[in-house]
XYZ file of C-alpha atoms in Angstrom:
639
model
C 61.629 -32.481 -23.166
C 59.009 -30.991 -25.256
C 56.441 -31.316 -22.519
C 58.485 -29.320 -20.238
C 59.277 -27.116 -22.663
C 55.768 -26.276 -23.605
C 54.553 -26.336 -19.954
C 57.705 -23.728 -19.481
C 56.447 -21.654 -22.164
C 53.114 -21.346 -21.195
C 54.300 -20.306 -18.090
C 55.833 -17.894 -19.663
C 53.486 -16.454 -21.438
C 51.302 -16.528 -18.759
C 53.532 -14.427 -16.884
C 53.902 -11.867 -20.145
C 50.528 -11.598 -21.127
C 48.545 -11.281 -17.779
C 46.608 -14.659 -18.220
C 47.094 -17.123 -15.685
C 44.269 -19.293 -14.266
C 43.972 -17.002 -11.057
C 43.611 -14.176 -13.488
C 41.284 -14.975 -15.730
C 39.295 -15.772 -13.326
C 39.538 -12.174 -11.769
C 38.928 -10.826 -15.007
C 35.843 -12.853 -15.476
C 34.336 -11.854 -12.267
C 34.794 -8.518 -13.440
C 33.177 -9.189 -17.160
C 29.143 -7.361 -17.693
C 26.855 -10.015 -16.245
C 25.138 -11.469 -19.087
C 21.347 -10.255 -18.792
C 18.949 -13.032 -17.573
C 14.864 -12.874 -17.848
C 12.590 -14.703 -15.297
C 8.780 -15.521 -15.661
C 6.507 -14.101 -13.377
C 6.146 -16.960 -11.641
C 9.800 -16.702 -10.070
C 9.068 -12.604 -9.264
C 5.867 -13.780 -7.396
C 7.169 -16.696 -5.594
C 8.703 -14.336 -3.773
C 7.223 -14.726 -0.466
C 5.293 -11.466 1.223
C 4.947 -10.966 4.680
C 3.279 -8.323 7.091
C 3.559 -8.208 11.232
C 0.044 -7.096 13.201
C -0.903 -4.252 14.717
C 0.903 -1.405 16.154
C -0.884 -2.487 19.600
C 1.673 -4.035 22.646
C 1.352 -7.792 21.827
C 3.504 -8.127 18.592
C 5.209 -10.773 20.288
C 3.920 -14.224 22.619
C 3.722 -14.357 26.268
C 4.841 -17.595 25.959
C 8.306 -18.023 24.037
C 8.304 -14.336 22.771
C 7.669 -15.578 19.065
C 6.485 -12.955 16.482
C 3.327 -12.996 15.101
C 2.747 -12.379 11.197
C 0.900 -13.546 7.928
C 2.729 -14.449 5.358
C 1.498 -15.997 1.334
C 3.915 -18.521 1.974
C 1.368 -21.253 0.591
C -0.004 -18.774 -2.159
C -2.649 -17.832 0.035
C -1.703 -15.568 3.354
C -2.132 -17.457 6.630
C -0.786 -16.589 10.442
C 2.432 -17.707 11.273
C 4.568 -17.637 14.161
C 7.707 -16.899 13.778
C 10.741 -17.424 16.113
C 13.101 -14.369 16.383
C 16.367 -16.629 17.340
C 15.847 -19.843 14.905
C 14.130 -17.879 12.287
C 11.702 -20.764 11.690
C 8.216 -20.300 10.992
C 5.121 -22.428 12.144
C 1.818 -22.528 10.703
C -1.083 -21.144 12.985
C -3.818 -21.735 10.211
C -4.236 -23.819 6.959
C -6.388 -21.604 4.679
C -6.458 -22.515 0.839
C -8.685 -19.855 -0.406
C -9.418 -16.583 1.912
C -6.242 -14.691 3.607
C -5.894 -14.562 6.848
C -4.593 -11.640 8.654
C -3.131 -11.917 11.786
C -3.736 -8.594 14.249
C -2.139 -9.415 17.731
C -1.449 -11.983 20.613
C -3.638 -12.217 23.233
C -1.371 -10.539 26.591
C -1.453 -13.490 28.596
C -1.481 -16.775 26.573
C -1.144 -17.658 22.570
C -4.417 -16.939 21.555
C -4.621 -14.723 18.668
C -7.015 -12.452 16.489
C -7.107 -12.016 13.143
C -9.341 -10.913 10.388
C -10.746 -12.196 7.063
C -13.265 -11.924 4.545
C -14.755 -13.461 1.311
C -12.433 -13.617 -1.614
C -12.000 -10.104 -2.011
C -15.805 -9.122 -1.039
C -13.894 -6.131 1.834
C -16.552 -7.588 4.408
C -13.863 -8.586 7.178
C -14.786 -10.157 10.120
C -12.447 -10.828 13.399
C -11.740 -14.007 14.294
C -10.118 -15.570 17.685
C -8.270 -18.881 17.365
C -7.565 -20.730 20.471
C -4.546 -22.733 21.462
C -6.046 -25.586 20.768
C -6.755 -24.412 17.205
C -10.714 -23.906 17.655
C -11.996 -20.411 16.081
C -14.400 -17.999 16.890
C -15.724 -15.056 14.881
C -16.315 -12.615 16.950
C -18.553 -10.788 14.217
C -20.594 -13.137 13.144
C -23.371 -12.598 10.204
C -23.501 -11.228 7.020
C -23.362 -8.512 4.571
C -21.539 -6.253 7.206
C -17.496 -5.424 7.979
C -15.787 -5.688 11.465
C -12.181 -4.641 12.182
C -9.945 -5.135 15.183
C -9.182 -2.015 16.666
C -6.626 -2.434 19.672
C -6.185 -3.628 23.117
C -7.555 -1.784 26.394
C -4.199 -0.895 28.433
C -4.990 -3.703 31.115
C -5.165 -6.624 28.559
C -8.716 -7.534 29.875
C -10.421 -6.711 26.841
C -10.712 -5.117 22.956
C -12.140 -2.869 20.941
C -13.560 -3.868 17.364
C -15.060 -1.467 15.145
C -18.691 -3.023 13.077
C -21.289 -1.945 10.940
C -23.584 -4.701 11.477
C -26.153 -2.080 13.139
C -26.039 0.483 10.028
C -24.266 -0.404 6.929
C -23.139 3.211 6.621
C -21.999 3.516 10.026
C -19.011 2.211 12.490
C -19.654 1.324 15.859
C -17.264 0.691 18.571
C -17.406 -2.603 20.849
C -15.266 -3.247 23.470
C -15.188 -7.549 23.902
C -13.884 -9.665 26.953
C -11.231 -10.843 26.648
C -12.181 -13.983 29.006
C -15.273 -14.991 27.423
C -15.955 -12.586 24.396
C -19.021 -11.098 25.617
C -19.085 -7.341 24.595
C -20.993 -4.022 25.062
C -21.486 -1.544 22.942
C -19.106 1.615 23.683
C -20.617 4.222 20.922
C -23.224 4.157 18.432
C -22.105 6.183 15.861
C -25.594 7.344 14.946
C -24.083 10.120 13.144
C -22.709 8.004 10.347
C -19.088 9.721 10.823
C -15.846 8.177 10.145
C -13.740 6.136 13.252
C -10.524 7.981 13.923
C -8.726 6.453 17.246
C -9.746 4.903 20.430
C -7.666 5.704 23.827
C -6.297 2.362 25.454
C -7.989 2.996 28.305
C -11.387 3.041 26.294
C -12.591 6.017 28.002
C -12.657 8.410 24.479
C -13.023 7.946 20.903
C -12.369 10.281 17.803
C -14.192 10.405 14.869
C -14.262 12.538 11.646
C -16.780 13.942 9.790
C -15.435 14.294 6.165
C -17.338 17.931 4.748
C -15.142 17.622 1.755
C -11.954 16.657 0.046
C -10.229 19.388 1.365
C -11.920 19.973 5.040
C -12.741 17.788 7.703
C -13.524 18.246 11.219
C -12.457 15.445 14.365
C -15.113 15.060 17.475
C -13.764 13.664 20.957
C -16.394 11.241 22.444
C -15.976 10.740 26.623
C -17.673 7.083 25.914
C -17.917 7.577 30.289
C -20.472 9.592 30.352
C -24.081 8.822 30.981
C -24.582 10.190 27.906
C -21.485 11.425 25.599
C -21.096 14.016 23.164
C -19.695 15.012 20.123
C -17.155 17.723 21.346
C -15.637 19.510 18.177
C -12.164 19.518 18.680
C -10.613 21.406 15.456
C -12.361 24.890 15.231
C -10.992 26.919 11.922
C -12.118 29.110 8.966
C -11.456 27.796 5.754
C -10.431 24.275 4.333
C -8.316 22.333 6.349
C -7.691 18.677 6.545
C -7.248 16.999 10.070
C -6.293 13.250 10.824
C -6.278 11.075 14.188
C -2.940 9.500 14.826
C -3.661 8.232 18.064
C -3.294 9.047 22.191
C -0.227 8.822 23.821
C 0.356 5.348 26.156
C -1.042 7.457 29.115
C -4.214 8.554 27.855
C -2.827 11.663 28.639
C -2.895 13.141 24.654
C -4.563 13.154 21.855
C -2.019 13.353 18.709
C -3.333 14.651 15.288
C -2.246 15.799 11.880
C -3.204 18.747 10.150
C -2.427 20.682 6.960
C -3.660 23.719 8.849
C -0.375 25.554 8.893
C 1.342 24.747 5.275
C 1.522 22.510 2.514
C 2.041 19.784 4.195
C 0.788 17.283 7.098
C 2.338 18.156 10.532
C 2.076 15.928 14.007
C -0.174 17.903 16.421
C -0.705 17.346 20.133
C -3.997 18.163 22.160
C -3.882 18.034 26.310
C -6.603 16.201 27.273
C -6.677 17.907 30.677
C -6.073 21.483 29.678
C -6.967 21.693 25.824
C -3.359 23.062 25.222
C -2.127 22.076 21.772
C 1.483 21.945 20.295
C 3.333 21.285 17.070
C 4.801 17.686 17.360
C 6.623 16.771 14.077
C 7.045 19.339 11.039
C 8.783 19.102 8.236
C 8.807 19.837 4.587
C 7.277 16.637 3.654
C 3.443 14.788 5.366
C 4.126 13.560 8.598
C 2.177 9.956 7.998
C 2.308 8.220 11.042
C 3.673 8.521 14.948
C 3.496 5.964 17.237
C 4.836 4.970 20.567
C 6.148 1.692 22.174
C 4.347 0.401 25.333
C 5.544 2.483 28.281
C 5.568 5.378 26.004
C 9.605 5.797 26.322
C 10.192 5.105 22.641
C 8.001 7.675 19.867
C 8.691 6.255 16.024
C 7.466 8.398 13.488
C 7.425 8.607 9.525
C 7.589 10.737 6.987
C 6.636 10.973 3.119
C 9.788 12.390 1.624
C 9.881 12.241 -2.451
C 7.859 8.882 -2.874
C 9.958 6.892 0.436
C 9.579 7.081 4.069
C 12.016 8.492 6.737
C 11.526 6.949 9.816
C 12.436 7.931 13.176
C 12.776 5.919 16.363
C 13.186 8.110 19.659
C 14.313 7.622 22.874
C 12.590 9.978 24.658
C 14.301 9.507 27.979
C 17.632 10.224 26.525
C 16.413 12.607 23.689
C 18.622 10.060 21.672
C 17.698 8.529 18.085
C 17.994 4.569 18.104
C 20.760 3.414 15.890
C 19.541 0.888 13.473
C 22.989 -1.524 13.165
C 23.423 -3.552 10.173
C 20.658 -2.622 8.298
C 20.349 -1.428 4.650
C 19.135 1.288 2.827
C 15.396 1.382 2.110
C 11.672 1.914 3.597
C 11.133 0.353 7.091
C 7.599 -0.199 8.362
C 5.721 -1.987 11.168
C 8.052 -1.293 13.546
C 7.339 -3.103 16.403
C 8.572 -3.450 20.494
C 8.577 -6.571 22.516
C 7.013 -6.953 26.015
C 10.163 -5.431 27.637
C 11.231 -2.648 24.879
C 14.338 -4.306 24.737
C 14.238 -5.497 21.479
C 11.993 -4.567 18.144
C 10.845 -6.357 14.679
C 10.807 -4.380 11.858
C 10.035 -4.277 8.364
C 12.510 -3.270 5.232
C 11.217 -2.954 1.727
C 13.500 -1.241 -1.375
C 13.225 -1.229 -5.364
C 15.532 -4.527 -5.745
C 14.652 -6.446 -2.930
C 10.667 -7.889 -1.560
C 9.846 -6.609 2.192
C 11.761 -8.994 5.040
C 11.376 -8.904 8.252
C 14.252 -7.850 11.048
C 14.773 -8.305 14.628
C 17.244 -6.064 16.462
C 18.061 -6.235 20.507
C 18.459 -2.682 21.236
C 21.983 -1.287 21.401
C 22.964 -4.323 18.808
C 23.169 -5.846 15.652
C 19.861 -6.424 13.449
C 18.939 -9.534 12.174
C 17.383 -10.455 9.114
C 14.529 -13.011 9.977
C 13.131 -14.029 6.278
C 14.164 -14.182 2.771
C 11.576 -12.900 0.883
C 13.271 -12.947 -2.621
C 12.928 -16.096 -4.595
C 16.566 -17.643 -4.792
C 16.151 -18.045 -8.452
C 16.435 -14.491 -8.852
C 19.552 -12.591 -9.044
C 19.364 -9.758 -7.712
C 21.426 -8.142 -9.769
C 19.437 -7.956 -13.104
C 16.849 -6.154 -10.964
C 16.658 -2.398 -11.690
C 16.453 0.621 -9.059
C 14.181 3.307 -9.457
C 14.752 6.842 -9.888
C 12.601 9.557 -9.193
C 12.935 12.274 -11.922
C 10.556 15.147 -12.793
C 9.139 16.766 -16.144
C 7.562 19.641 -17.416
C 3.797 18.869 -18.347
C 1.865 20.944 -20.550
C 1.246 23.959 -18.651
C 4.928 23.933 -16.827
C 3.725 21.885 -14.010
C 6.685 19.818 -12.377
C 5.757 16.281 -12.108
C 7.191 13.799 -10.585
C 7.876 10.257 -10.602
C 9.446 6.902 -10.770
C 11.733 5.753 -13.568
C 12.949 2.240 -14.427
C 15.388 1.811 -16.977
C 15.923 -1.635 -18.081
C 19.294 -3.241 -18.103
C 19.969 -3.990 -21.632
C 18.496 -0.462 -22.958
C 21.112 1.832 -24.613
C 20.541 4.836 -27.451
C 21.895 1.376 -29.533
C 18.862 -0.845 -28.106
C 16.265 1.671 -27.324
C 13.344 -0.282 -25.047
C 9.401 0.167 -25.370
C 8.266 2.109 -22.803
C 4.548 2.120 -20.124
C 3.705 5.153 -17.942
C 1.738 3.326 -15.096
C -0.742 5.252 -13.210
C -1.349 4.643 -9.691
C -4.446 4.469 -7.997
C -6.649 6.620 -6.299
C -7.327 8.942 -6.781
C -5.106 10.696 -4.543
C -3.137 7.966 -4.570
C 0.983 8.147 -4.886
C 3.233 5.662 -6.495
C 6.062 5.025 -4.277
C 9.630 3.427 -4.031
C 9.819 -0.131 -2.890
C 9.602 -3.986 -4.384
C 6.924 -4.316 -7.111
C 7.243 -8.279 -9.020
C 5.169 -6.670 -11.477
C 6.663 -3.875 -12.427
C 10.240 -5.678 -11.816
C 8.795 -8.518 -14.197
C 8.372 -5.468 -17.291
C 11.688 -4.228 -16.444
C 13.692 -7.819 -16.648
C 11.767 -7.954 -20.134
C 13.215 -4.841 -21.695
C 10.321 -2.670 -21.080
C 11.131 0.936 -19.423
C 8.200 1.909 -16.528
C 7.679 4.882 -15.438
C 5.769 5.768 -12.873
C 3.573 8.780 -12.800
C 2.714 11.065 -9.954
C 0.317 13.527 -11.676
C -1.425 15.996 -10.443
C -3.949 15.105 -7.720
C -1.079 12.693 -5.820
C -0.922 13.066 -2.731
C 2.627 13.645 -0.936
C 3.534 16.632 -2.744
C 1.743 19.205 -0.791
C -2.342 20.187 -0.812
C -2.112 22.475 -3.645
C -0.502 19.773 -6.205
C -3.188 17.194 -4.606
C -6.267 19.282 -5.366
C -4.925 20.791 -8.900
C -7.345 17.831 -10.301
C -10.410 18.357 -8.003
C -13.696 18.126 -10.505
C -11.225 17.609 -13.236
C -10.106 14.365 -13.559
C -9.772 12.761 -17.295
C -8.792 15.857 -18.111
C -6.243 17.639 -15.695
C -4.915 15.176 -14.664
C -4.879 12.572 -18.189
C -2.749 15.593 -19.351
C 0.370 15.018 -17.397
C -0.237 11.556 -18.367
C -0.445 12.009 -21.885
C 2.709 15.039 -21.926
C 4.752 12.488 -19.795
C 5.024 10.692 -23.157
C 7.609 13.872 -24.700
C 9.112 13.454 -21.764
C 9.785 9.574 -22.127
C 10.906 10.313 -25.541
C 13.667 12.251 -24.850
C 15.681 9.580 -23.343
C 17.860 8.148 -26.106
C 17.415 4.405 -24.630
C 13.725 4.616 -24.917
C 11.947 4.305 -28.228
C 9.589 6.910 -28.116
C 7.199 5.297 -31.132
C 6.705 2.148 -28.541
C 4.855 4.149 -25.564
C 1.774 2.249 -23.912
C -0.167 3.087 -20.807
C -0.944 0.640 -17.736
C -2.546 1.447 -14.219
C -4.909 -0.369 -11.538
C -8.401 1.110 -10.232
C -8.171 4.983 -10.739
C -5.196 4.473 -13.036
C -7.079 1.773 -15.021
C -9.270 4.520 -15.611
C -6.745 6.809 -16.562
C -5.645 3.695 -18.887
C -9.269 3.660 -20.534
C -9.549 7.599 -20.369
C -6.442 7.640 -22.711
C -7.567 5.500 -24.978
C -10.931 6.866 -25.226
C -10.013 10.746 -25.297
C -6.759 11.004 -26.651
C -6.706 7.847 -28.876
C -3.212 8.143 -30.349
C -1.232 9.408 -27.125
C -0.002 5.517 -26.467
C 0.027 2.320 -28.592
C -1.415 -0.344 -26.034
C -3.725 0.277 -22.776
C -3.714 -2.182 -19.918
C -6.635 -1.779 -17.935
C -6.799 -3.291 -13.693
C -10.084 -2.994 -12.539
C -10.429 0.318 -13.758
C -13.510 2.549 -13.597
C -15.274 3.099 -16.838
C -18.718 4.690 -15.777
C -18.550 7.197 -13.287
C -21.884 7.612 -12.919
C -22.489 3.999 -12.003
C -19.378 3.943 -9.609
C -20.267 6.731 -7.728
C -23.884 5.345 -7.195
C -23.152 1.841 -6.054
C -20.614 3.100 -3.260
C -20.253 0.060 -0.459
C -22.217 1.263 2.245
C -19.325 1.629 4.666
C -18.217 4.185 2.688
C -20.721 6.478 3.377
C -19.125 8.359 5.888
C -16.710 9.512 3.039
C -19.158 9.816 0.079
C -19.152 13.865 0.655
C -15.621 13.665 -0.211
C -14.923 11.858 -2.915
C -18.501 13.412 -4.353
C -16.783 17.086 -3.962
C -13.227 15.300 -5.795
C -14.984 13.845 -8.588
C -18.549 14.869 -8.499
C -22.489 14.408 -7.444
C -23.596 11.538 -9.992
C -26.914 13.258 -9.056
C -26.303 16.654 -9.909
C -23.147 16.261 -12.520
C -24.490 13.596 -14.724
C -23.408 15.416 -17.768
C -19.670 15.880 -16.793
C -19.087 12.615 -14.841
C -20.866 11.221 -18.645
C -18.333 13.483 -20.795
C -15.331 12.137 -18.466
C -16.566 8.276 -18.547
C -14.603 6.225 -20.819
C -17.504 3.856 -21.272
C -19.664 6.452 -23.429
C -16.848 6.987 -25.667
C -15.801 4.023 -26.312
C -16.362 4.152 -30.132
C -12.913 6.118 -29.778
C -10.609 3.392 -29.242
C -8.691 2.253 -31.744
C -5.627 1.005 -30.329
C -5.525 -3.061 -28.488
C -6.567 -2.860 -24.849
C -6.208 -5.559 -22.131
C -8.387 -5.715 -19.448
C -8.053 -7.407 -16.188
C -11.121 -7.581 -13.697
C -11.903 -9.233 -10.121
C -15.689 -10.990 -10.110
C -15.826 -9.825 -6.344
C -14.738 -6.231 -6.557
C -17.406 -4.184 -4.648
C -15.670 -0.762 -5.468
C -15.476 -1.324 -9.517
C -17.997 -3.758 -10.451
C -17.282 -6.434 -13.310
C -19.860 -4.942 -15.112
C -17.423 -2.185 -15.787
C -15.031 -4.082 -17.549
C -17.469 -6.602 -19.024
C -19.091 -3.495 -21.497
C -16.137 -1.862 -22.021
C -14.735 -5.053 -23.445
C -17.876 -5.564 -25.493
C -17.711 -1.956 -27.185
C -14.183 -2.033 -28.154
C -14.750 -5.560 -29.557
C -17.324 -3.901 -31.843
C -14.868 -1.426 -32.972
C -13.205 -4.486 -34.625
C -9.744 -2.846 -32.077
C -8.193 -6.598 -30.351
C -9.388 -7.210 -27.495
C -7.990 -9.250 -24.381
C -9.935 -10.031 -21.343
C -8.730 -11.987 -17.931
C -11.629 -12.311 -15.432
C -10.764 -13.788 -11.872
C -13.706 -15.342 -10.361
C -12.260 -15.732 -7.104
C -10.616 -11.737 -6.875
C -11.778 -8.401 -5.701
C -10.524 -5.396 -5.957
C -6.742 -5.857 -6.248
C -4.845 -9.950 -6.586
C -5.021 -11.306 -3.215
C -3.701 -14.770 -4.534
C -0.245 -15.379 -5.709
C -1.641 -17.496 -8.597
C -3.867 -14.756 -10.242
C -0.926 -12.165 -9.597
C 1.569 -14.413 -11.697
C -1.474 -15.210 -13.981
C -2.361 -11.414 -14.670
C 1.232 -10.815 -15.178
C 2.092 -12.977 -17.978
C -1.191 -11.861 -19.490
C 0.827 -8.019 -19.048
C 4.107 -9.257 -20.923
C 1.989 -11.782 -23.473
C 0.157 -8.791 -24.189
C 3.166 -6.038 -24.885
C 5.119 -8.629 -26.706
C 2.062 -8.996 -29.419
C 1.228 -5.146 -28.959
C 3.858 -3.423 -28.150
């Protein structure tokens, strides 16, 4: 009797005070998720993947299989990958250098794909066989060889080398039966390789006469003996850009900053010279592109730090309706043999870039799961992008993370992390770094100062012969701005950026020693004048610019000395990490190596993480999750 009475009575009360099984387990599903961490190894075994070229053979002869690279292993190798099962098969078994797979051969399962040496940037091109044998179609060394696209009937390629002149690209077209080639241009004029028509009949290049103004040549490679036909007269500084021909050979399509702020899509007849605005808009047009036959034009555009694209019919005058998809940044888009179906890419803040396949007029597909099923998604953070004031009123934008747990209660340290460049532009999208800082209670914010690019050419030059100065400014004001959140703790403010922002990292440190508690330096420049004077060789096409950005080491030795963190080193007093790649051939590990020495005689602490086996940026998933725990080791004793 008691039993039933006390089984009646909780049923009772159940039904009085709202807390039945069913609903307490509503109201639990409902309860704040309790915040969970995760070591950098779980953000970075998240698995990356990238499709090949834009060219026609994206997909097999054979079965139709996709082919991409992924770091699957660690290390990025060629896959295929089968659009209906969704299971992918090894094509190569590298342990140490990526491989990057480029395209399908049009009739059989051949592919090409480059590689080079652990970071060194000297790609060659390789050819693997069906049968798994390889052939490097570049052979030799000390030079750099890309793949540069198919001829329109699949009998042979074009591959771009320097082997001739290390300061100088020229363009090969190979067999594609027996990979015997012939030179199609010697660029003897040292200028930089814009585009090459499918047909192989002309080729673009650019000569660079400064940051701010260039000037494209057409080259009739047909001709007993071709010229360099200017083909963007103008007065003044303007910046011009090969995007490519059209599938018929028929046009030439450009970008130019000729007629406003911003990059527009320009076409050139190549029959009558006629030209014609293409694509403008109030953000740079950065790509267009077309599928096979030419009925399909997909073009993107840089709006606020993400990319609208665009995928035309041009028969219909219809945009394609991309079904089931969500929000973020597609890339790579990609048609099959019959344009009846496409791969595509889709990166966002909370979620790695996977790979989608989508029949036309259906329902996309997601083909991989990039995030590492560890992970919750949900204690990842979106990014917003917000804009300050810097010290002279300039609006600057960029890209703020707040972590989960921070409040005005539990205010979180904060890091303003400068991109690269310079000229670079930090943009929206899945970083396991930055995502590993956030799930650790540490706000990032992402700085586009002055001298990004994406915001027009007036905001992108504002720092031209001023950098460490100009630009460190917004860098150092964005700290105010930081502070005037009430869930970040505006005493706990470091600095962290990669390459040009690793030299903003130094720069701050050096010239403005108490703007931010911590540095955390990635390969960053510390000697300009050094830099500037060991510039690879196949950058010497572009030397005039960046020489006009930053400076003539030969003629501005005392400014590129005053703006070098390296001679004022004696400066830094607050702890500094710094991360370097033995291979890098754009910041040498001398850089790092006496900056770490001269701060270590300031008696300041010191930490130092040299990879032997990187260049410039972590092309192994090992020293990525390696580098990042030295990141989060080194703000939890710092910062």
């Amino acid at each position: 009797m008691n039993k039933r009475w006390f089984g009646g009575a909780v049923a009772g009360a159940c039904m009085f005070l709202g807390a039945c099984a069913s609903e307490e387990s509503a109201l639990e599903a409902n309860a704040p998720l309790v915040h969970e961490t995760y070591s950098a190894a779980q953000f970075f075994e998240t698995t990356s993947y990238r499709m090949g070229g834009a060219g026609p053979y994206a997909f097999s002869a054979e079965n139709g299989d996709l082919l991409i690279s992924s770091d699957e292993t660690g290390v990025y190798n060629a896959y295929r990958l089968d659009t209906e099962t969704r299971q992918m098969t090894a094509l190569t078994a590298s342990a140490d250098r990526g491989v990057y797979a480029e395209s399908w051969f049009p009739r059989d399962d051949r592919f090409i794909y480059q590689q080079d040496g652990n970071g060194d940037e000297l790609t060659h091109v390789f050819v693997m066989s069906e049968a798994g044998e390889i052939t490097d179609l570049t052979p030799g060394e000390g030079h750099k060889a890309g793949f540069a696209g198919w001829a329109s009937d699949g009998e042979s390629f074009y591959i771009f080398s320097n082997e001739r002149d290390g300061g100088a690209f020229d363009m090969y077209r190979y067999s594609a039966a027996d990979y015997s080639r012939t030179m199609l241009y010697e660029n003897s004029e040292g200028l930089d390789l814009g585009a090459i028509s499918d047909d192989g009949r002309w080729v673009v290049y650019a000569r660079n006469n400064s940051n701010a103004d260039n000037d494209l040549f057409l080259i009739d490679v047909t001709e007993e003996t071709p010229e360099l036909v200017t083909i963007t007269p103008h007065e003044g500084n303007v910046e011009y850009s090969a995007m490519g021909f059209t599938p018929d050979n028929q046009t030439f399509i450009y970008s130019t900053n000729e007629f406003g702020e911003f990059n527009q899509a320009w076409t050139l007849s190549l029959e009558t010279g006629e030209r014609a605005p293409l694509i403008t808009e109030d953000w740079d047009v950065m790509y267009v592109g077309y599928s096979p036959s030419g009925r399909y034009r997909v073009s993107g555009v840089n709006n606020d730090a993400s990319t609208d694209v665009s995928l035309i019919d041009l028969q219909t005058g219809d945009a394609v309706v991309l079904n089931n998809v969500p929000a973020g940044d597609l890339a790579q888009v990609r048609f099959n043999r019959d344009e009846t179906a496409i791969a595509f890419g889709l990166n966002r803040d909370t979620a790695p870039y996977d790979l989608y396949y989508m029949p036309l007029g259906s329902e996309a597909t997601r083909l991989t799961a990039a995030l590492n099923p560890a992970i919750n998604s949900e204690f990842m953070v979106e990014g917003e992008v917000v804009r300050f004031a810097s010290y002279d009123g300039l609006n600057v934008p960029g890209i703020l993370y707040q972590p989960r747990e921070a409040s005005s209660e539990n205010p979180a340290p904060a890091l303003v992390w400068v991109h690269g460049g310079p000229g670079g532009q930090s943009r929206k999208g899945y970083s396991a770094a930055i995502q590993h800082l956030v799930n650790h209670g540490y706000a990032v914010y992402q700085i586009n100062n002055r001298g990004s690019s994406g915001y027009g050419k007036t905001f992108y030059h504002l720092d031209d012969l001023k950098h460490g100065e100009a630009d460190l400014g917004d860098v150092v004001a964005s700290r105010e701005f930081l502070a005037s959140y009430d869930w970040i703790d505006g005493d706990r403010v470091g600095i962290i950026g990669g390459s040009y922002g690793g030299y903003m990292v130094a720069a701050a440190l050096a010239f403005e020693p108490e703007a931010f508690e911590i540095g955390i330096n990635i390969f960053g420049v510390t000697n300009w004048l050094r830099t500037l004077k060991s510039i690879p060789p196949w950058w010497g096409a572009f030397r005039d610019s960046l020489y006009a950005e930053l400076g003539d080491p030969a003629t501005d030795t005392d400014r590129l000395t005053a703006i070098s963190p390296l001679f004022h080193a004696e400066n830094i007093v607050k702890p500094l990490l710094v991360v370097q790649g033995a291979n890098d051939p754009r910041v040498l590990q001398v850089e790092s190596d006496e900056l770490v020495d001269e701060v270590r005689a300031n008696n300041v602490p010191v930490e130092y993480v040299l990879f032997e086996d990187e260049g410039h940026g972590f092309r192994k998933r090992v020293n990525r999750i390696t580098a990042s725990e030295a990141y989060l080791g080194f703000l939890q004793t710092y910062l």
